[in-house]
Coordinates of C-alpha atoms and ligand atoms in Angstrom, one line a residue:
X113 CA 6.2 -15.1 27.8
X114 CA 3.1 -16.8 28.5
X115 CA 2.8 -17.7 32.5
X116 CA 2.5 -21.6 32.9
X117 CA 0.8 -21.2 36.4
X118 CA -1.8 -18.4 34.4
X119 CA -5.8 -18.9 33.8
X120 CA -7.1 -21.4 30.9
X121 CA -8.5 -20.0 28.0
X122 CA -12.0 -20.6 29.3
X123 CA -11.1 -18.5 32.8
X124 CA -10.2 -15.5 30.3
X125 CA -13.3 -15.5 28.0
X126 CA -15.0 -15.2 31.1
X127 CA -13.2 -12.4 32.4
X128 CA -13.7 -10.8 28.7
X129 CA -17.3 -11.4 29.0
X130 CA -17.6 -10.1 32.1
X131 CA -15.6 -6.6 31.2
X132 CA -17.8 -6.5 28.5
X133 CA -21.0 -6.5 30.7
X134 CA -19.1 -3.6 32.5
X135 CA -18.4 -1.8 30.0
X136 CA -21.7 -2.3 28.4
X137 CA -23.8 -1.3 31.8
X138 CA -21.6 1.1 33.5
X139 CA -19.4 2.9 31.2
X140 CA -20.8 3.3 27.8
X141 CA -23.6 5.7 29.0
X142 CA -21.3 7.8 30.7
X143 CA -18.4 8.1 28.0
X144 CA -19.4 11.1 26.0
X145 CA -19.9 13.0 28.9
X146 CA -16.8 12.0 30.8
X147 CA -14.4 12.1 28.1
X148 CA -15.9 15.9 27.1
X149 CA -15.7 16.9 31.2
X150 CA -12.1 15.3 30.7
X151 CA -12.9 13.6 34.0
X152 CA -10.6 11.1 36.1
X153 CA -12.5 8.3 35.8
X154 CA -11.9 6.9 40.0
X155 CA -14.7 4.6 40.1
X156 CA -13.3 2.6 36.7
X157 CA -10.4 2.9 37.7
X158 CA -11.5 1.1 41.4
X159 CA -13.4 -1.1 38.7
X160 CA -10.6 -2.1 37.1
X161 CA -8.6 -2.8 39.9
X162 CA -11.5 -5.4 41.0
X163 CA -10.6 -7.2 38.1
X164 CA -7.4 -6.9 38.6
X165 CA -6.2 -5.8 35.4
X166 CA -3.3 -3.7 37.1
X167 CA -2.0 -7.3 37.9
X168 CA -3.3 -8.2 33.8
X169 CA 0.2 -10.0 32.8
X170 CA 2.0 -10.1 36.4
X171 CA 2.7 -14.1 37.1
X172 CA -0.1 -15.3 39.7
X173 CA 3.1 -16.0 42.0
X174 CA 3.3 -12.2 42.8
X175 CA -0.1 -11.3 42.8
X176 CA -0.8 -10.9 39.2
X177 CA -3.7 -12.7 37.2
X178 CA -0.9 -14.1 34.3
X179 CA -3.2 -13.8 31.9
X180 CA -1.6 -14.2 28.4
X181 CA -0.8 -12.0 26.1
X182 CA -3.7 -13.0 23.7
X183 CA -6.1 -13.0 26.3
X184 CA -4.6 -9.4 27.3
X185 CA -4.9 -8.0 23.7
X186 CA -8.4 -9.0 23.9
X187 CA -9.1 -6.8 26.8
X188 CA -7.5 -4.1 25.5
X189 CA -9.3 -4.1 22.2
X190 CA -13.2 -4.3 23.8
X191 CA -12.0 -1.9 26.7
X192 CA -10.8 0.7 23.5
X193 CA -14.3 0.0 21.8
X194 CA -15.6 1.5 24.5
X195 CA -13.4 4.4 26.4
X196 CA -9.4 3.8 24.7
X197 CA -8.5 6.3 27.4
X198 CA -9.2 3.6 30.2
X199 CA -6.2 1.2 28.7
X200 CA -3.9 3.9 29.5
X201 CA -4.5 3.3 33.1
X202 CA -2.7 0.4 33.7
X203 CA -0.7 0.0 30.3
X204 CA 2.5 1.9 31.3
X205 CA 2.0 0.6 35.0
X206 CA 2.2 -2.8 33.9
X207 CA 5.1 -2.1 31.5
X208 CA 6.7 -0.6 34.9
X209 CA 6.0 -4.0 36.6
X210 CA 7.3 -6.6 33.4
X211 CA 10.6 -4.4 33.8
X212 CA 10.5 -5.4 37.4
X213 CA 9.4 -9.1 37.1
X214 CA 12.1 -9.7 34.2
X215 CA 14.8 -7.9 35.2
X216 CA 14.8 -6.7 38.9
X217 CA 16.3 -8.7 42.0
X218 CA 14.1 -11.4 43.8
X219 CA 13.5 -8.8 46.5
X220 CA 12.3 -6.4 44.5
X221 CA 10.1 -8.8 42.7
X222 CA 8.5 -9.3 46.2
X223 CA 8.4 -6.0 47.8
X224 CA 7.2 -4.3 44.5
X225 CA 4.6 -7.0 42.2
X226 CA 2.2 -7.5 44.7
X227 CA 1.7 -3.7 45.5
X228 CA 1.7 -3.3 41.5
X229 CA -0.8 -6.0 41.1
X230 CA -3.2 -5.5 43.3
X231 CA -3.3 -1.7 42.7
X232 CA -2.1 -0.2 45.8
X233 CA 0.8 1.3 44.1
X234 CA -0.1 2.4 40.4
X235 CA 2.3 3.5 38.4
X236 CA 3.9 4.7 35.0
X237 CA 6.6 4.7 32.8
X238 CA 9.3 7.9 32.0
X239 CA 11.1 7.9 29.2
X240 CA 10.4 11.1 27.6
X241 CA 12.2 14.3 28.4
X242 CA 11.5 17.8 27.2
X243 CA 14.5 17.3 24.6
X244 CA 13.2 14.4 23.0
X245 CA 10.8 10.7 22.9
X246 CA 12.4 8.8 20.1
X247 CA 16.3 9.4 20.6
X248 CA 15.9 8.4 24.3
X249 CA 19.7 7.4 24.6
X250 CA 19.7 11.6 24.2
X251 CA 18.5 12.2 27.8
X252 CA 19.1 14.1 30.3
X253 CA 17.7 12.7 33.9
X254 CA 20.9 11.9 36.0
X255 CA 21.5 9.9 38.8
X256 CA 24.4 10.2 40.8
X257 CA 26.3 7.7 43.4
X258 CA 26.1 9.8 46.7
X259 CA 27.2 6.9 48.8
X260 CA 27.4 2.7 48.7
X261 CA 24.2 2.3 47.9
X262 CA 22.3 5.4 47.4
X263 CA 21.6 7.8 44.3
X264 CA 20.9 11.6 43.9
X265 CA 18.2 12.0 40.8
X266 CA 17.8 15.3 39.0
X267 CA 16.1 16.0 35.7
X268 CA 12.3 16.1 33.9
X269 CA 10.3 14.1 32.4
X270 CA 7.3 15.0 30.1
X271 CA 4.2 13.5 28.5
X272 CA 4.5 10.6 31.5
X273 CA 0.9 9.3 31.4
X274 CA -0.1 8.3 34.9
X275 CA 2.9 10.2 36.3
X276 CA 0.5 13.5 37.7
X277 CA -1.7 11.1 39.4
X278 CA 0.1 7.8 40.3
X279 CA 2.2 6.3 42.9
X280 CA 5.5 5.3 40.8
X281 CA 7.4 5.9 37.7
X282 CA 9.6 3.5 36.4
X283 CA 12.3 5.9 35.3
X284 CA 14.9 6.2 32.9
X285 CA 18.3 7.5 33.5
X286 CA 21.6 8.3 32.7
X287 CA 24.5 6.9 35.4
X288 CA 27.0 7.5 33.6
X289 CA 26.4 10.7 30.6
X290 CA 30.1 10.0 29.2
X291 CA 29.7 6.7 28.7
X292 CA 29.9 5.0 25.0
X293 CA 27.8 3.6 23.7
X294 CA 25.4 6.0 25.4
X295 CA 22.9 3.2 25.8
X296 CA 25.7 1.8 28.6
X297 CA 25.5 4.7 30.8
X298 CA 21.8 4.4 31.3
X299 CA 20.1 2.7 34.1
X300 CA 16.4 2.0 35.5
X301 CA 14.4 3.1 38.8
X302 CA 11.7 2.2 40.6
X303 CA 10.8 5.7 41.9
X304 CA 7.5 6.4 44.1
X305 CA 6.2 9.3 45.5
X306 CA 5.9 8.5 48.9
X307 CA 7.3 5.7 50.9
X308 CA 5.2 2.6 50.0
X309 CA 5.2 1.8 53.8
X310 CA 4.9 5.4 55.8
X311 CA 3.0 7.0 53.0
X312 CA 5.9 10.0 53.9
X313 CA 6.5 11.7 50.5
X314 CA 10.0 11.7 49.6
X315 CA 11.8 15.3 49.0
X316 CA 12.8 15.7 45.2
X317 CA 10.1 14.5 43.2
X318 CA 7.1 16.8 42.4
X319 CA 4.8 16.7 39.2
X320 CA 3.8 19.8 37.4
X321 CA 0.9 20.1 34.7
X322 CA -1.0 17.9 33.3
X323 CA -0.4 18.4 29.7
X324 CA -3.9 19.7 27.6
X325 CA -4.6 16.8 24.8
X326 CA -6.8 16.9 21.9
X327 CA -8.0 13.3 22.8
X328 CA -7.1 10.9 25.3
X329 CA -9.2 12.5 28.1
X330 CA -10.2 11.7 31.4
X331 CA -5.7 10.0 31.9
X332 CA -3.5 12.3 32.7
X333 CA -0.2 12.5 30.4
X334 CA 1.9 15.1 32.3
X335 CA 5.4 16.6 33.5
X336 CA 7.7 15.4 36.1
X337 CA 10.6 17.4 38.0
X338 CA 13.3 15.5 40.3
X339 CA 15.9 17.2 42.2
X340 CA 18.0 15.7 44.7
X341 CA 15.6 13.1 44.7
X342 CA 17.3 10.1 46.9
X343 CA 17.0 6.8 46.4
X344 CA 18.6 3.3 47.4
X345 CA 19.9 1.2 44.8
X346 CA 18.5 -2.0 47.2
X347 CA 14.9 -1.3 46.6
X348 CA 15.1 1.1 43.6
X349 CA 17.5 0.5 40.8
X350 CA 16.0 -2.2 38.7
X351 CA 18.6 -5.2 39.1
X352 CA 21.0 -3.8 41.5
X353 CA 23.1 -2.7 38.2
X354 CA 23.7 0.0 36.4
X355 CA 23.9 0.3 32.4
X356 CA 21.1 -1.7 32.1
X357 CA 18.0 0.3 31.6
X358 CA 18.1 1.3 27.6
X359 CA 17.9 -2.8 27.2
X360 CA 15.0 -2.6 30.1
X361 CA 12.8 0.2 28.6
X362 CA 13.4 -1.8 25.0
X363 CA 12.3 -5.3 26.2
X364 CA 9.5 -3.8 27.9
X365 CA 7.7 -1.7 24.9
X366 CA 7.3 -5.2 22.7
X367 CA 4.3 -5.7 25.6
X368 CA 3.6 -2.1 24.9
X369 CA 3.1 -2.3 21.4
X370 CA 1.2 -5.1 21.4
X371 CA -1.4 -3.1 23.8
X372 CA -1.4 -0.1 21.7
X373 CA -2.1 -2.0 18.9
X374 CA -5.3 -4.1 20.4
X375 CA -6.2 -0.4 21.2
X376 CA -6.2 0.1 17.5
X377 CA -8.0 -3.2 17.2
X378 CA -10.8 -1.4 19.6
X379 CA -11.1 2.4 17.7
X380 CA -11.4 0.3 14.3
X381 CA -13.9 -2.0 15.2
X382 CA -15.6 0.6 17.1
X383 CA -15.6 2.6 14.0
X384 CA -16.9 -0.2 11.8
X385 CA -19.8 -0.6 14.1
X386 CA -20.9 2.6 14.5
X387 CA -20.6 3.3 10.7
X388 CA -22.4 0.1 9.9
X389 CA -25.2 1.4 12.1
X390 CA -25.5 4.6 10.6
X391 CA -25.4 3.5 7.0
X392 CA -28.0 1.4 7.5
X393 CA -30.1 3.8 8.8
X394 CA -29.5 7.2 7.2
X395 CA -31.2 7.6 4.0
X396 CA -30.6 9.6 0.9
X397 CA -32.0 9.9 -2.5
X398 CA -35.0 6.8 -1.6
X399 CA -32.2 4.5 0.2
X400 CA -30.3 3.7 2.9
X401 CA -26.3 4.7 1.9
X402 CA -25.2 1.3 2.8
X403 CA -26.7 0.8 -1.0
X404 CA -24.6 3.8 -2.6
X405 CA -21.6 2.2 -4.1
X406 CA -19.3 4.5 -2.8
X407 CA -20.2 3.6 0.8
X408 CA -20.0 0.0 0.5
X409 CA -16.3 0.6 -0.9
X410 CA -15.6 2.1 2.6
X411 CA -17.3 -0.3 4.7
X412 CA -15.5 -3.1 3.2
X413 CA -12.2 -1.3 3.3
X414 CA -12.7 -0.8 6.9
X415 CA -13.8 -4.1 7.8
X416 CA -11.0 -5.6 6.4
X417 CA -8.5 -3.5 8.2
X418 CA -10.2 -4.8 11.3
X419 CA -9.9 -8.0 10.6
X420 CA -5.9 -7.8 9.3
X421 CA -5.4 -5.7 12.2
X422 CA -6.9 -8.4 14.6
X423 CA -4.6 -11.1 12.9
X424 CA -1.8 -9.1 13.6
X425 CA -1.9 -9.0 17.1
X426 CA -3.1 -12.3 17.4
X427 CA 0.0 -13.3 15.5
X428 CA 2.2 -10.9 17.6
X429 CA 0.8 -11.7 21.0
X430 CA 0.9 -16.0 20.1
X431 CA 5.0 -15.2 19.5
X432 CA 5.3 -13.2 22.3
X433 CA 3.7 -15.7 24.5
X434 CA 5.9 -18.7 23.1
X435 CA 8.8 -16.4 24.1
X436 CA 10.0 -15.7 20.7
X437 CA 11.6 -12.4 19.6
X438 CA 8.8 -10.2 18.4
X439 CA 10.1 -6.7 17.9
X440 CA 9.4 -7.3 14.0
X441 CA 5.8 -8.7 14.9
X442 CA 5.3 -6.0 17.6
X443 CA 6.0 -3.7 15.2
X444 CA 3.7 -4.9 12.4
X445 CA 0.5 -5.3 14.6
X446 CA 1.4 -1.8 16.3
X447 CA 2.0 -0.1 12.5
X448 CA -1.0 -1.7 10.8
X449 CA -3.4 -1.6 13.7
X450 CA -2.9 2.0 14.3
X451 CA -2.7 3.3 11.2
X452 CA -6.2 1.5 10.6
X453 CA -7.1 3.5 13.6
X454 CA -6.9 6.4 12.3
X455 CA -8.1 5.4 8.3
X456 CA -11.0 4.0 9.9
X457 CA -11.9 7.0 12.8
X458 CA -12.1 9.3 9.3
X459 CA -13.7 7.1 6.9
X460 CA -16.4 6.7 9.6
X461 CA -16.6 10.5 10.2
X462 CA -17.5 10.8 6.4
X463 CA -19.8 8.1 6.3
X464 CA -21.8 10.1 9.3
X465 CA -21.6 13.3 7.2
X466 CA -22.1 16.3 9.2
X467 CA -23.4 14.1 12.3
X468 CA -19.8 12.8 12.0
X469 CA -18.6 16.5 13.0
X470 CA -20.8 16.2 16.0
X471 CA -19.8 16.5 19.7
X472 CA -23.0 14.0 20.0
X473 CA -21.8 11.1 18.4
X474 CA -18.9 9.2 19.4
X475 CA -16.9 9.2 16.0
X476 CA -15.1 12.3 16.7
X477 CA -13.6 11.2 19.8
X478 CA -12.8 7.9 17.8
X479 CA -10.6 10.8 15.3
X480 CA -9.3 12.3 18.8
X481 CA -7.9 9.8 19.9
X482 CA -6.5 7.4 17.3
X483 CA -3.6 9.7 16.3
X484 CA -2.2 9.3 19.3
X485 CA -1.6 5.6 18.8
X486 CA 0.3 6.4 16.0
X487 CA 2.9 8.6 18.4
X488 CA 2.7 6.7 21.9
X489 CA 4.8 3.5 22.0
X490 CA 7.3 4.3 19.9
X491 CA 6.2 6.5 16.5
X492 CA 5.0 4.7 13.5
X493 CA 8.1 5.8 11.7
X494 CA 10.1 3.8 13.6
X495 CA 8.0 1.1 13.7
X496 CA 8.7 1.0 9.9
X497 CA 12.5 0.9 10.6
X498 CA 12.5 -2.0 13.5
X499 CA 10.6 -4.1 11.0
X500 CA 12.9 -3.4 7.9
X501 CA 16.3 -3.7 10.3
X502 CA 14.4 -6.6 11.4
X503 CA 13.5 -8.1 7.7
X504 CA 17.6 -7.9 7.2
X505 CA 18.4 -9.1 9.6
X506 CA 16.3 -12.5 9.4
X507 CA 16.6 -12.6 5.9
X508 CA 20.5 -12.4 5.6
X509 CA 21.6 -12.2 1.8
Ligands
FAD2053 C1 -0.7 11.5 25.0 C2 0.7 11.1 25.1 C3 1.1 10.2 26.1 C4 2.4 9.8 26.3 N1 2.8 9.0 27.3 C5 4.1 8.7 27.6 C6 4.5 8.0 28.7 O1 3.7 7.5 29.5 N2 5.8 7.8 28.9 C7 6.8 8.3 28.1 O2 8.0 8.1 28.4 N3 6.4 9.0 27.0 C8 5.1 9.2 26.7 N4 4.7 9.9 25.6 C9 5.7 10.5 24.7 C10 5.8 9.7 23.4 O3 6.4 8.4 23.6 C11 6.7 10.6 22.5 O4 6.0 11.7 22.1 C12 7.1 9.8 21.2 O5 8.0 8.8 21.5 C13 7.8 10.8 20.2 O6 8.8 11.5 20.8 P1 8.8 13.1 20.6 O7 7.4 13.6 20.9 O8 9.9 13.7 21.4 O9 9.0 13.3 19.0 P2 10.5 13.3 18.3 O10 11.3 12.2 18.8 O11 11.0 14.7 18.4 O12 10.0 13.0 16.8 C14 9.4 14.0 16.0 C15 9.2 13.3 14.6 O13 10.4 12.9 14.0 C16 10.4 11.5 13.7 N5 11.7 10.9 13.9 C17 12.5 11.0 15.0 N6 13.6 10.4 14.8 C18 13.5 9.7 13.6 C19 14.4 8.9 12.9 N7 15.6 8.4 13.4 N8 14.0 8.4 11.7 C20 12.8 8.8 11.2 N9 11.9 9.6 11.8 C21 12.3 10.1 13.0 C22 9.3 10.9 14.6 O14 8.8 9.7 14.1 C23 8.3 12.0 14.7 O15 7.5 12.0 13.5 C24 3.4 10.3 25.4 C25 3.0 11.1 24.3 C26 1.7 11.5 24.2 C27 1.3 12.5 23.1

């Protein structure tokens, strides 16, 4: 939903034009060497916070800038034209906070959103086991009662991006493993490190390695261990109730997909303009090859991707923000987008020939890492089979 105390649409072209200057100034010469070093980026991610996009789509009444979800996308898309791996900084943390702003109590609203939305506390989101992603009602993380109001975790988590090196995962698991349907035993967590206020780590909860990636450098994506790691259901499970968390993670990833998809927005464009660039200027047999026939067929192909893909987020983000559901329109923007991604990351390494093979250009870290978008947020598979259920079930016979 769109926030009615959030910025006008003039305050967030500003703060689009001035990440653009950013990225333009501070980033883009040092990409190619970061993202080879695979180096944590601190001083964008400090950046970032100074803009406050780990508060992007919290409501300004906790801290947050309420930006809308159109004016998010945006973000996303020229942030991906430059580095895609920087998104991944605060898109799981702020999937972590929506959980909390939709669903948890009013004091966990308040003790958590601010911390989220300033940065203090960044976090992630942990779905993913070692067993499985896509049939998460198949996991295996367990929380126990161990008194009134107090849980025992145990269990791993893998592939959690942000869970090496932030504060907080917002953690799926199973209250109740008998229970049927499964999706009713499962419940959500707020679960830090350390105690927000003492800094004291709690006992339980350690991290293991950060997994090795072929793109999507520089974020760590990496394993998670709990074992007798105690929480209180006051601060820490999301609502106060149990049962609820398969519904949580679900209405959460609709915000997800729509920022993976800007990120395919971002790698698309990106590789429209640098293989508009290079056609222009490479030349073979007395011309530039933006005059052979064959690669004007591919720059037209790829430039209307972008613009379908931009449409479809556009149109995914404007019914998210009126608060319709947009699981089907989610899914759309996140198939197309990313898929255009990846069509247009390869058609650009062609068009670059063997330059496009190159460690010194930046279209083979645009192939890297658009794959990925096509796995993270829920797989393009099943993208395909939340629009069709979808399609029925709108379109009753
Ligand atoms: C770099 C990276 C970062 C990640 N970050 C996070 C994160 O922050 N938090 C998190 O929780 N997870 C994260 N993930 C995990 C990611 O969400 C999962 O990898 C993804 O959901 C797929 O799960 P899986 O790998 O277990 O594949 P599987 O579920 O084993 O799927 C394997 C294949 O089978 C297909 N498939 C499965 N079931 C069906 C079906 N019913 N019908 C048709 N096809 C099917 C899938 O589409 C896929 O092609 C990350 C993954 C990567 C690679």
């Amino acid at each position: 939903m769109a926030h009615a105390d959030g910025p006008s649409q003039d305050d967030e072209r500003a703060l689009l034009d001035e990440i653009g200057k950013w990225l333009t100034r501070d980033v883009e010469p040092n990409v190619m060497r970061m993202e080879h070093a695979d180096e944590y980026p601190i001083a964008f991610i400090e950046r970032m916070k100074e803009f406050g996009l780990f508060g992007a789509t919290i409501s300004p009444e906790f801290g947050g800038l309420g930006l809308s979800t159109a004016g998010y996308a945006r973000i996303v898309a020229r942030i991906s034209e430059t580095w895609m791996s920087l998104t991944g900084f605060f898109n799981t943390h702020l999937l972590m906070s929506r959980i909390v702003e939709m669903h948890g109590t009013e004091h966990q609203k308040r003790y958590w959103l601010p911390r989220f939305a300033s940065g203090e506390i960044r976090g992630a989101i942990g779905l993913t086991e070692p067993g499985g992603g896509t049939d998460l009602q198949s996991i295996r993380t367990r929380a126990k009662k161990i008194g009134n109001d107090r849980y025992a975790i145990s269990g791993s988590k893998t592939w959690i991006t942000n869970g090496v090196e932030g504060g907080a995962v917002g953690l799926l698991v199973k209250t109740d493993p008998e229970a049927e349907p499964r999706h009713r035993g499962m419940s959500m967590f707020i679960a830090p490190k350390a105690d927000p206020e003492t800094g004291i780590a709690y006992k339980g909860f350690r991290t293991g390695r950060k997994l090795p990636k072929l793109g999507y450098k520089g974020i760590d994506s990496g394993e998670l261990f709990f074992e007798d790691y105690e929480l209180d259901a006051e601060r820490h499970l999301v609502g106060g109730i149990e049962g609820r968390g398969f519904h949580m993670a679900m209405s959460s990833l609709e915000l997800g997909r729509i920022n993976v998809a800007a990120r395919g927005v971002g790698v698309a464009r990106r590789a429209l303009t640098e293989a508009l660039a290079y056609a222009q200027g490479r030349e073979t047999f007395g011309k530039p090859i933006a005059e052979h026939q064959a690669i004007q067929l591919k720059l037209a192909e790829m430039a209307t991707r972008v613009r379908a893909s931009e449409l479809l987020v556009e149109d995914a983000a404007a019914a998210f923000d009126a608060g319709r559901r947009s699981d089907m329109e989610a899914g759309m923007a996140k198939y197309f987008a990313t898929e255009a991604a990846l069509e247009n990351a390869i058609e650009a390494m062609r068009i670059h020939g063997g330059y496009g093979y190159s460690r010194d250009f930046p279209v083979e870290r645009l192939y890297r890492d658009a794959p990925l978008l096509c796995i993270g947020e829920g797989t393009n598979e099943m993208q395909r089979i939340v629009i069709a259920r979808q399609l029925v079930a709108r379109n009753p016979a």
